[in-house]
PDB file of C-alpha atoms in Angstrom:
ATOM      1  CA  UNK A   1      93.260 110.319  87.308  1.00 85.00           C
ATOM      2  CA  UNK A   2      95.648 108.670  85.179  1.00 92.00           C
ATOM      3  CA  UNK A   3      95.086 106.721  81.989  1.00 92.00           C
ATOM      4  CA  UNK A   4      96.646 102.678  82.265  1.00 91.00           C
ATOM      5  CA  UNK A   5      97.284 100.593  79.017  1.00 93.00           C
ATOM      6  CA  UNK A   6      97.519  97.205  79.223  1.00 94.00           C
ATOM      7  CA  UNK A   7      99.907  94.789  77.061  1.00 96.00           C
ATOM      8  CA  UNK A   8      99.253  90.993  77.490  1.00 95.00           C
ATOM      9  CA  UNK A   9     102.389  89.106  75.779  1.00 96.00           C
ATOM     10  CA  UNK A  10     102.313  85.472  75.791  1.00 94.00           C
ATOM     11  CA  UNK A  11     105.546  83.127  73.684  1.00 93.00           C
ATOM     12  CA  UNK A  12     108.243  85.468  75.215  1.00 95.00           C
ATOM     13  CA  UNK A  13     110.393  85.802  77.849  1.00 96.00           C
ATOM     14  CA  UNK A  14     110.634  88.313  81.130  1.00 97.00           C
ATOM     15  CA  UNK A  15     114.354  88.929  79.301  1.00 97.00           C
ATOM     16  CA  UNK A  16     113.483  88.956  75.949  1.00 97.00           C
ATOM     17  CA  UNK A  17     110.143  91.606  77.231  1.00 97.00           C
ATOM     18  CA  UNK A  18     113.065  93.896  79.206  1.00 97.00           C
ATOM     19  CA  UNK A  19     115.356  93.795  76.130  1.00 97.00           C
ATOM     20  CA  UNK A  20     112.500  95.868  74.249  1.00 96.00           C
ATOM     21  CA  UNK A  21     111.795  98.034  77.000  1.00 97.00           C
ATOM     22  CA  UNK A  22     115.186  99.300  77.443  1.00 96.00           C
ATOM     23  CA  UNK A  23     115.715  99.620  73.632  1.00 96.00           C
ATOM     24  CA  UNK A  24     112.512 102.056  73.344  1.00 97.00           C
ATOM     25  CA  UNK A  25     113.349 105.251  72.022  1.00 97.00           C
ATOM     26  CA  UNK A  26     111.544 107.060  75.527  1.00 97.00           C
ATOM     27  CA  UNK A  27     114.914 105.803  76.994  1.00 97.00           C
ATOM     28  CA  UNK A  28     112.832 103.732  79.528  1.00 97.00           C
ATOM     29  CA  UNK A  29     115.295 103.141  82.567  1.00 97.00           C
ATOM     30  CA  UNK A  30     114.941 101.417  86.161  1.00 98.00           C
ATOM     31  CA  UNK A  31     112.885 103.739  88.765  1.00 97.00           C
ATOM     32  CA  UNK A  32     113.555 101.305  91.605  1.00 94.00           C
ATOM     33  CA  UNK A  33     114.370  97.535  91.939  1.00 96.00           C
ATOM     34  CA  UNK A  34     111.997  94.641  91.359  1.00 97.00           C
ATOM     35  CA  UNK A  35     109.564  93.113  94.217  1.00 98.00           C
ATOM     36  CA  UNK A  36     107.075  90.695  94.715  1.00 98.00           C
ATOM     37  CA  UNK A  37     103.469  91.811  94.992  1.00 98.00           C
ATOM     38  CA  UNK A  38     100.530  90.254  97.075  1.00 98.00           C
ATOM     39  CA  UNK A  39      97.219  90.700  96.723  1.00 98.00           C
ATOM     40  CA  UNK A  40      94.009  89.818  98.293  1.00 98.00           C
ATOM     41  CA  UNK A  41      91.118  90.686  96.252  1.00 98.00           C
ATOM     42  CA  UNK A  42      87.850  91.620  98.113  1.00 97.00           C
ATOM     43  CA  UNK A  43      84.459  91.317  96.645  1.00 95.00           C
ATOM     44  CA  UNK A  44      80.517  91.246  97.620  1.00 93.00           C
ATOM     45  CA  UNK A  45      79.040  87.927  97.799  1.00 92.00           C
ATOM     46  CA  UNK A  46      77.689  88.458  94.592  1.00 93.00           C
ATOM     47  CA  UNK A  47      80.960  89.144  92.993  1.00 93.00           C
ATOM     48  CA  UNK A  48      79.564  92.477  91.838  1.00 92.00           C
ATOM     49  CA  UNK A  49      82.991  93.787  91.452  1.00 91.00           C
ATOM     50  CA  UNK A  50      84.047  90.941  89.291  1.00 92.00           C
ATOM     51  CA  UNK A  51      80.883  90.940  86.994  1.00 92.00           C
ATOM     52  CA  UNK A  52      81.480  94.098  86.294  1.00 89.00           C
ATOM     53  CA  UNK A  53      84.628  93.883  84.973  1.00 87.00           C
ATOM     54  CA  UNK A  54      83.578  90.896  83.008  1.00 87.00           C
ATOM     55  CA  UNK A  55      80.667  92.909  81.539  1.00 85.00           C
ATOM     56  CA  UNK A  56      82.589  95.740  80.386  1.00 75.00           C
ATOM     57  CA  UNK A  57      80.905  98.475  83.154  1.00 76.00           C
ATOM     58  CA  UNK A  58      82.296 102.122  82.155  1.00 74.00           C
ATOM     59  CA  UNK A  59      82.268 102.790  86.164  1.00 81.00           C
ATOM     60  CA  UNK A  60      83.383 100.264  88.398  1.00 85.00           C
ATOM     61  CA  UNK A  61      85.313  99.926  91.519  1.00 89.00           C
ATOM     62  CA  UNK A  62      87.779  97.155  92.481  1.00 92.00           C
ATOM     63  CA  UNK A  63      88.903  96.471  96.201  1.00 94.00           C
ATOM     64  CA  UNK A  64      92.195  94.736  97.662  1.00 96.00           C
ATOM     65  CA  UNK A  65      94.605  94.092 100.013  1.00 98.00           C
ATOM     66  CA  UNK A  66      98.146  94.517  98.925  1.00 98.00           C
ATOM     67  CA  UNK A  67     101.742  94.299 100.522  1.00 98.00           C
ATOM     68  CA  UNK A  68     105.100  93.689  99.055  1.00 98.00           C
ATOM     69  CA  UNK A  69     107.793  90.665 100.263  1.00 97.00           C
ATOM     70  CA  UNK A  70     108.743  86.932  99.089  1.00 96.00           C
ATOM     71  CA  UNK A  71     106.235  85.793 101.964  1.00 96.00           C
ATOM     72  CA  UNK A  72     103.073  86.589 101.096  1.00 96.00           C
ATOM     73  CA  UNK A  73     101.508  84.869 104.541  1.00 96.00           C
ATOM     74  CA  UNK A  74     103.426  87.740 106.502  1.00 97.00           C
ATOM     75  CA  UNK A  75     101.284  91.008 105.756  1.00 98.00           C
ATOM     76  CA  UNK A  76     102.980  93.852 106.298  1.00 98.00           C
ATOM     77  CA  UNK A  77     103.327  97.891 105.631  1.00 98.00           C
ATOM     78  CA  UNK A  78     100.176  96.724 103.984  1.00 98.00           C
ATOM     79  CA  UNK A  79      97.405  98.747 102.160  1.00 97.00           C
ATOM     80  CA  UNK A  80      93.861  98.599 101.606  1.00 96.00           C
ATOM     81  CA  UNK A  81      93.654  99.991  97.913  1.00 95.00           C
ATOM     82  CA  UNK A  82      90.004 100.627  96.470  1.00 93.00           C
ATOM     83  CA  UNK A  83      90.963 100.938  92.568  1.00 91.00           C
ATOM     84  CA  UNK A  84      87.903 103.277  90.883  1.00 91.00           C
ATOM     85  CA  UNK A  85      88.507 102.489  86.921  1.00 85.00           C
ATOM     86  CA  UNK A  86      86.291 104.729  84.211  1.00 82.00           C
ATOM     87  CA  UNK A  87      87.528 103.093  81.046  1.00 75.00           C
ATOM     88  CA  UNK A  88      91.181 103.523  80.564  1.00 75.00           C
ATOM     89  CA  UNK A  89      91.091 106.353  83.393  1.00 84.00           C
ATOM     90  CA  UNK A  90      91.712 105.337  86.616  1.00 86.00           C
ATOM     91  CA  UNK A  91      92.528 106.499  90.631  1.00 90.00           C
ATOM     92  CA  UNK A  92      93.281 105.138  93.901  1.00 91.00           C
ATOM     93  CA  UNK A  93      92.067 105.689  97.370  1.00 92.00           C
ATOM     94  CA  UNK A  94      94.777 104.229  99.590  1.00 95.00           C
ATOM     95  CA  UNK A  95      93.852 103.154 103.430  1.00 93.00           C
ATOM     96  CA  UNK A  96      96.368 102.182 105.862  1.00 96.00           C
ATOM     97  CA  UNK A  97      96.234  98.260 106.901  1.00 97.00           C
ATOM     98  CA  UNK A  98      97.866  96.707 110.322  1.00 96.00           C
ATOM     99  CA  UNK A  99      99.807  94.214 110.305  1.00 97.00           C
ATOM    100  CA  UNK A 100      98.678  90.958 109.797  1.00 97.00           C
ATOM    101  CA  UNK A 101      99.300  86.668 109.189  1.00 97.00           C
ATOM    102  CA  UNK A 102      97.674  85.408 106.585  1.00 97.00           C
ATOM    103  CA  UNK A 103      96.206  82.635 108.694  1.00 96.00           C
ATOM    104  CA  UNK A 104      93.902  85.131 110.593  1.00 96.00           C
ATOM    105  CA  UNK A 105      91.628  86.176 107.407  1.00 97.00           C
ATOM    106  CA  UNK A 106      88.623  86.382 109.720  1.00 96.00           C
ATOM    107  CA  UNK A 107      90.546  89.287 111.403  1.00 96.00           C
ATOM    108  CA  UNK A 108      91.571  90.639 108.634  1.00 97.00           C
ATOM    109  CA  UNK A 109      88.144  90.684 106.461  1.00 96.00           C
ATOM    110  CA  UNK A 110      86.404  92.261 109.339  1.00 94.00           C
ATOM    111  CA  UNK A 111      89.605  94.759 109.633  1.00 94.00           C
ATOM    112  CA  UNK A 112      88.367  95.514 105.955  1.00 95.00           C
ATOM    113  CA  UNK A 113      84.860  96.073 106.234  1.00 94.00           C
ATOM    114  CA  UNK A 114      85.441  98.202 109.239  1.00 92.00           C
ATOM    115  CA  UNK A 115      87.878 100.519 106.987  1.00 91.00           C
ATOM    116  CA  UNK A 116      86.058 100.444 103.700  1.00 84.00           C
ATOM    117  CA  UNK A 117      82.371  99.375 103.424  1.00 71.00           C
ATOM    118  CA  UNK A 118      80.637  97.752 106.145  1.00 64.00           C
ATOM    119  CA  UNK A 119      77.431  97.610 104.353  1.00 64.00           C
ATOM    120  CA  UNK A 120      78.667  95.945 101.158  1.00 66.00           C
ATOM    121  CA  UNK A 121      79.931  92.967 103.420  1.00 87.00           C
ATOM    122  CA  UNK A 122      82.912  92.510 101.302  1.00 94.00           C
ATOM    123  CA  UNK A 123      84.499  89.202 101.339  1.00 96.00           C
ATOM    124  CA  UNK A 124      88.147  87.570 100.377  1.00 97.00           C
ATOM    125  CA  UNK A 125      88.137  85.782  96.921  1.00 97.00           C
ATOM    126  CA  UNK A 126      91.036  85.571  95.657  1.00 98.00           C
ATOM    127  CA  UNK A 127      94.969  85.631  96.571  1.00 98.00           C
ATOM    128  CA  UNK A 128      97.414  86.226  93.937  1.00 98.00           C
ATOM    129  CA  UNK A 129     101.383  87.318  93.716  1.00 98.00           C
ATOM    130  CA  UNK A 130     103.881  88.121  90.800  1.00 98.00           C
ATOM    131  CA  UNK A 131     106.591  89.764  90.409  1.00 98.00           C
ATOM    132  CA  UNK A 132     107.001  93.195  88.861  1.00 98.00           C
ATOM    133  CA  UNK A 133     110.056  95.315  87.186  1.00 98.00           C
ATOM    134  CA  UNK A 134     109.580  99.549  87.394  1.00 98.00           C
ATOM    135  CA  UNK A 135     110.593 101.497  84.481  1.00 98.00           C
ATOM    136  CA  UNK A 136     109.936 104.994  83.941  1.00 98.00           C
ATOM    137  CA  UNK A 137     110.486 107.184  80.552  1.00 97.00           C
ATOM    138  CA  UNK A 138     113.734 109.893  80.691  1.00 97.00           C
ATOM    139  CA  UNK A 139     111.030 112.920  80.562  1.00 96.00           C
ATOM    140  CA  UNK A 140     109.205 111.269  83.637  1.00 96.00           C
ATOM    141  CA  UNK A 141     105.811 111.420  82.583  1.00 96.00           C
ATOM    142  CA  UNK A 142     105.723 107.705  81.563  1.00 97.00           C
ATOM    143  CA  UNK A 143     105.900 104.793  84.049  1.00 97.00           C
ATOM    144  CA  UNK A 144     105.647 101.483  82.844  1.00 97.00           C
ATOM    145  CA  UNK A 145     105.706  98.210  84.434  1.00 98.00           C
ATOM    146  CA  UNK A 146     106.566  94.308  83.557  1.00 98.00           C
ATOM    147  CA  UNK A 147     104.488  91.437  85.541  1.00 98.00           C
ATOM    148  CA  UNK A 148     105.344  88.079  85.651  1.00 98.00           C
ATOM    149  CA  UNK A 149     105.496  85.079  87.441  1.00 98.00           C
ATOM    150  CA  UNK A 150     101.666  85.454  88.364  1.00 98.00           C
ATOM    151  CA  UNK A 151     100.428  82.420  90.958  1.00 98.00           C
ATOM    152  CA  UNK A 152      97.106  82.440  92.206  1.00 98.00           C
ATOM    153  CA  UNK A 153      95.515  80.913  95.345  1.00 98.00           C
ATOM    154  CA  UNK A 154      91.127  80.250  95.567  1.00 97.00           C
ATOM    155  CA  UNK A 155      90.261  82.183  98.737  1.00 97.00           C
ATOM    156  CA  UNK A 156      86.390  80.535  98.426  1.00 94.00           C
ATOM    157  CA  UNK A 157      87.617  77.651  97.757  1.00 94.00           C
ATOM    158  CA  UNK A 158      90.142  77.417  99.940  1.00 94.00           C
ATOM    159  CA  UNK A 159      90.570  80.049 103.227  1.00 94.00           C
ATOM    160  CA  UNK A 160      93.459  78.105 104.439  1.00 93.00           C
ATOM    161  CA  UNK A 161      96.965  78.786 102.072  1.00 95.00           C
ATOM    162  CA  UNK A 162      99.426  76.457 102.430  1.00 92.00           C
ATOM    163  CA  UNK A 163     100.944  77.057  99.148  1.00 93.00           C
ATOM    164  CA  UNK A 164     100.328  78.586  95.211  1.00 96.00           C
ATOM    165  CA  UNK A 165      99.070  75.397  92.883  1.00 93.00           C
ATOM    166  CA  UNK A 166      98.030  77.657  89.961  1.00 96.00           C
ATOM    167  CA  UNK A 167     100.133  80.194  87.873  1.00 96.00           C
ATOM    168  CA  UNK A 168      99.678  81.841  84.758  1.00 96.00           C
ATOM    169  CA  UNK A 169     102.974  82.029  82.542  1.00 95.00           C
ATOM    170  CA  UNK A 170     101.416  85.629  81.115  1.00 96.00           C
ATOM    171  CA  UNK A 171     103.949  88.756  81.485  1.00 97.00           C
ATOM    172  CA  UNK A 172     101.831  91.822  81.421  1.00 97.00           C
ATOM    173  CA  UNK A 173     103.013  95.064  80.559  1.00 97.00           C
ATOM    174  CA  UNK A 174     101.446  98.431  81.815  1.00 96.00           C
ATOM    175  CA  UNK A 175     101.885 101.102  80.539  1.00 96.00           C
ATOM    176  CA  UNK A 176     101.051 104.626  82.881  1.00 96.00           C
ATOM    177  CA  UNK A 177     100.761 108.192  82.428  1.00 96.00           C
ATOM    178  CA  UNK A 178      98.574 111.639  84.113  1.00 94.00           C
ATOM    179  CA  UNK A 179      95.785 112.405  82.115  1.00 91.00           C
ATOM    180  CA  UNK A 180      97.792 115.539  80.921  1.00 92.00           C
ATOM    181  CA  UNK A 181      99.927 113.710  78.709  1.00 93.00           C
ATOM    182  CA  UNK A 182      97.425 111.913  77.128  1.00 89.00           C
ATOM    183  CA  UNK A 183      98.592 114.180  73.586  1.00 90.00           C
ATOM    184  CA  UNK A 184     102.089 112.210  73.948  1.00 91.00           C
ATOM    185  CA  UNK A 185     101.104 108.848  74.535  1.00 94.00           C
ATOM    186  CA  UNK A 186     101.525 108.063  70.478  1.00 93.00           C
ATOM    187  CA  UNK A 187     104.960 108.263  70.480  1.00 93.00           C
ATOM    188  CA  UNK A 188     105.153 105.554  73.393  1.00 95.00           C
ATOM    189  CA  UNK A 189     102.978 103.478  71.873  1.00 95.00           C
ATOM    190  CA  UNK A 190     103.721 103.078  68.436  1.00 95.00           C
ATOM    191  CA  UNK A 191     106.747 101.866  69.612  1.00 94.00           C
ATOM    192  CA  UNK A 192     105.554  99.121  71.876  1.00 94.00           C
ATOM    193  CA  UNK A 193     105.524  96.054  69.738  1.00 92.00           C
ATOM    194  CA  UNK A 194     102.902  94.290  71.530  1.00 92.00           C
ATOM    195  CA  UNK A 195      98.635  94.566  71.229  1.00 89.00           C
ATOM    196  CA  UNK A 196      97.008  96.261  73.803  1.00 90.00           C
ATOM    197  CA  UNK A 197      94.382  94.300  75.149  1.00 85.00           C
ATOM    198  CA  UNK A 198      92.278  94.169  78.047  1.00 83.00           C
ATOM    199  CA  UNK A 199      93.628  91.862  81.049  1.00 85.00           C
ATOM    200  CA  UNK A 200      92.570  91.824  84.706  1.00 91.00           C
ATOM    201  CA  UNK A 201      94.775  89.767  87.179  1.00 94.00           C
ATOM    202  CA  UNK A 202      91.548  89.667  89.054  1.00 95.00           C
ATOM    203  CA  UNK A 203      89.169  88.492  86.650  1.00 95.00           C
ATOM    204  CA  UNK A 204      91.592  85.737  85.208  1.00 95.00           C
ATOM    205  CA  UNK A 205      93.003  84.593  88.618  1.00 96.00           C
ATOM    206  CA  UNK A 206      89.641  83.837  89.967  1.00 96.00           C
ATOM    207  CA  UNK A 207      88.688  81.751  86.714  1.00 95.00           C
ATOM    208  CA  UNK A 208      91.736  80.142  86.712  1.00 95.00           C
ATOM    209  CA  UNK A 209      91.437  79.203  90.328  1.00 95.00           C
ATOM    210  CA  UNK A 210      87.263  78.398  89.892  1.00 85.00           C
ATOM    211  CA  UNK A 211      87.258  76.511  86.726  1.00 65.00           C
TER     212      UNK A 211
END
């Protein structure tokens, strides 16, 4: 498991956010070039996934649908992630996903229960992209990330996309490290100038997109 620490900046820029990464004294560089992420998020049709969250569970599970391009109705090299937090400690399990058009989420949700949970019934809720920049510390042992240009889409609403009408001008850092190294973490982040805070794209996108 690895612990992830979360950094919600608001009243800055992407470049002004980099500029402080790269002057950190971990000697933060590049680990591969930015992409765009997509996301469906999966719940059950009571949300249970979602409440949790919201409620602060210790134990909870989160499960989506991600793949990686500037066209987010084009699925591909796709995979179905089931994200199993316990506090600040989290893993993945990581499934293989065909490819897919967005247009066919019928297809696709049954394509989901059939891989993960048939019994939970899991539904689409919520579609979401942003962009993100990879950084990792010179010792290795700390990756950190920079999300931005989050844009969220109602799946309950709304099962047809035709476009992203809601975004969230939020840039996220995260901050990521092996469980091991949790005696070393001070010294990356006393010198992140930001608050940690709690922040789920999830949570946020569907209130945003339900409100």
């Amino acid at each position: 498991m690895r612990f992830e620490r979360k950094y919600r900046i608001t009243g800055k820029t992407r470049e002004t956010v980099l500029q402080l990464v790269r002057m950190h004294p971990a000697g933060f560089r590049v680990l591969f070039p930015g992409r765009q992420i997509n996301n469906i998020y999966f719940d059950t049709p009571s949300l249970s996934a979602l409440n949790q969250n919201v409620h602060g569970i210790d134990e909870r599970k989160k499960f989506r649908l991600r793949w990686y391009g500037e066209d987010p109705s084009k699925i591909r090299d796709a995979k179905l992630e089931v994200k199993i937090k316990h506090n600040e400690l989290g893993r993945k399990e990581l499934v293989d996903f065909p490819d897919a058009e967005l247009t066919d989420l019928k297809t696709i949700t049954t394509q989901v229960n059939k891989l993960l949970y048939p019994q939970a019934q899991l539904q689409p809720v919520l579609l979401s992209s942003y962009r993100r920049d990879y950084f990792i510390s010179a010792d290795q042992k700390f990756r950190l990330t920079v999300d931005y240009e989050m844009k969220y889409h109602s799946l309950l609403v709304s099962p047809r996309f035709s476009g992203y009408r809601v975004g969230d001008p939020v840039i996220v850092v995260e901050l990521k490290y092996s469980e091991a190294e949790d005696g070393l973490v001070e010294f990356i982040t006393q010198n992140i100038p930001f608050r940690q805070e709690k922040h789920s794209k999830y949570v946020n996108g569907v209130f945003m997109t339900n409100g």
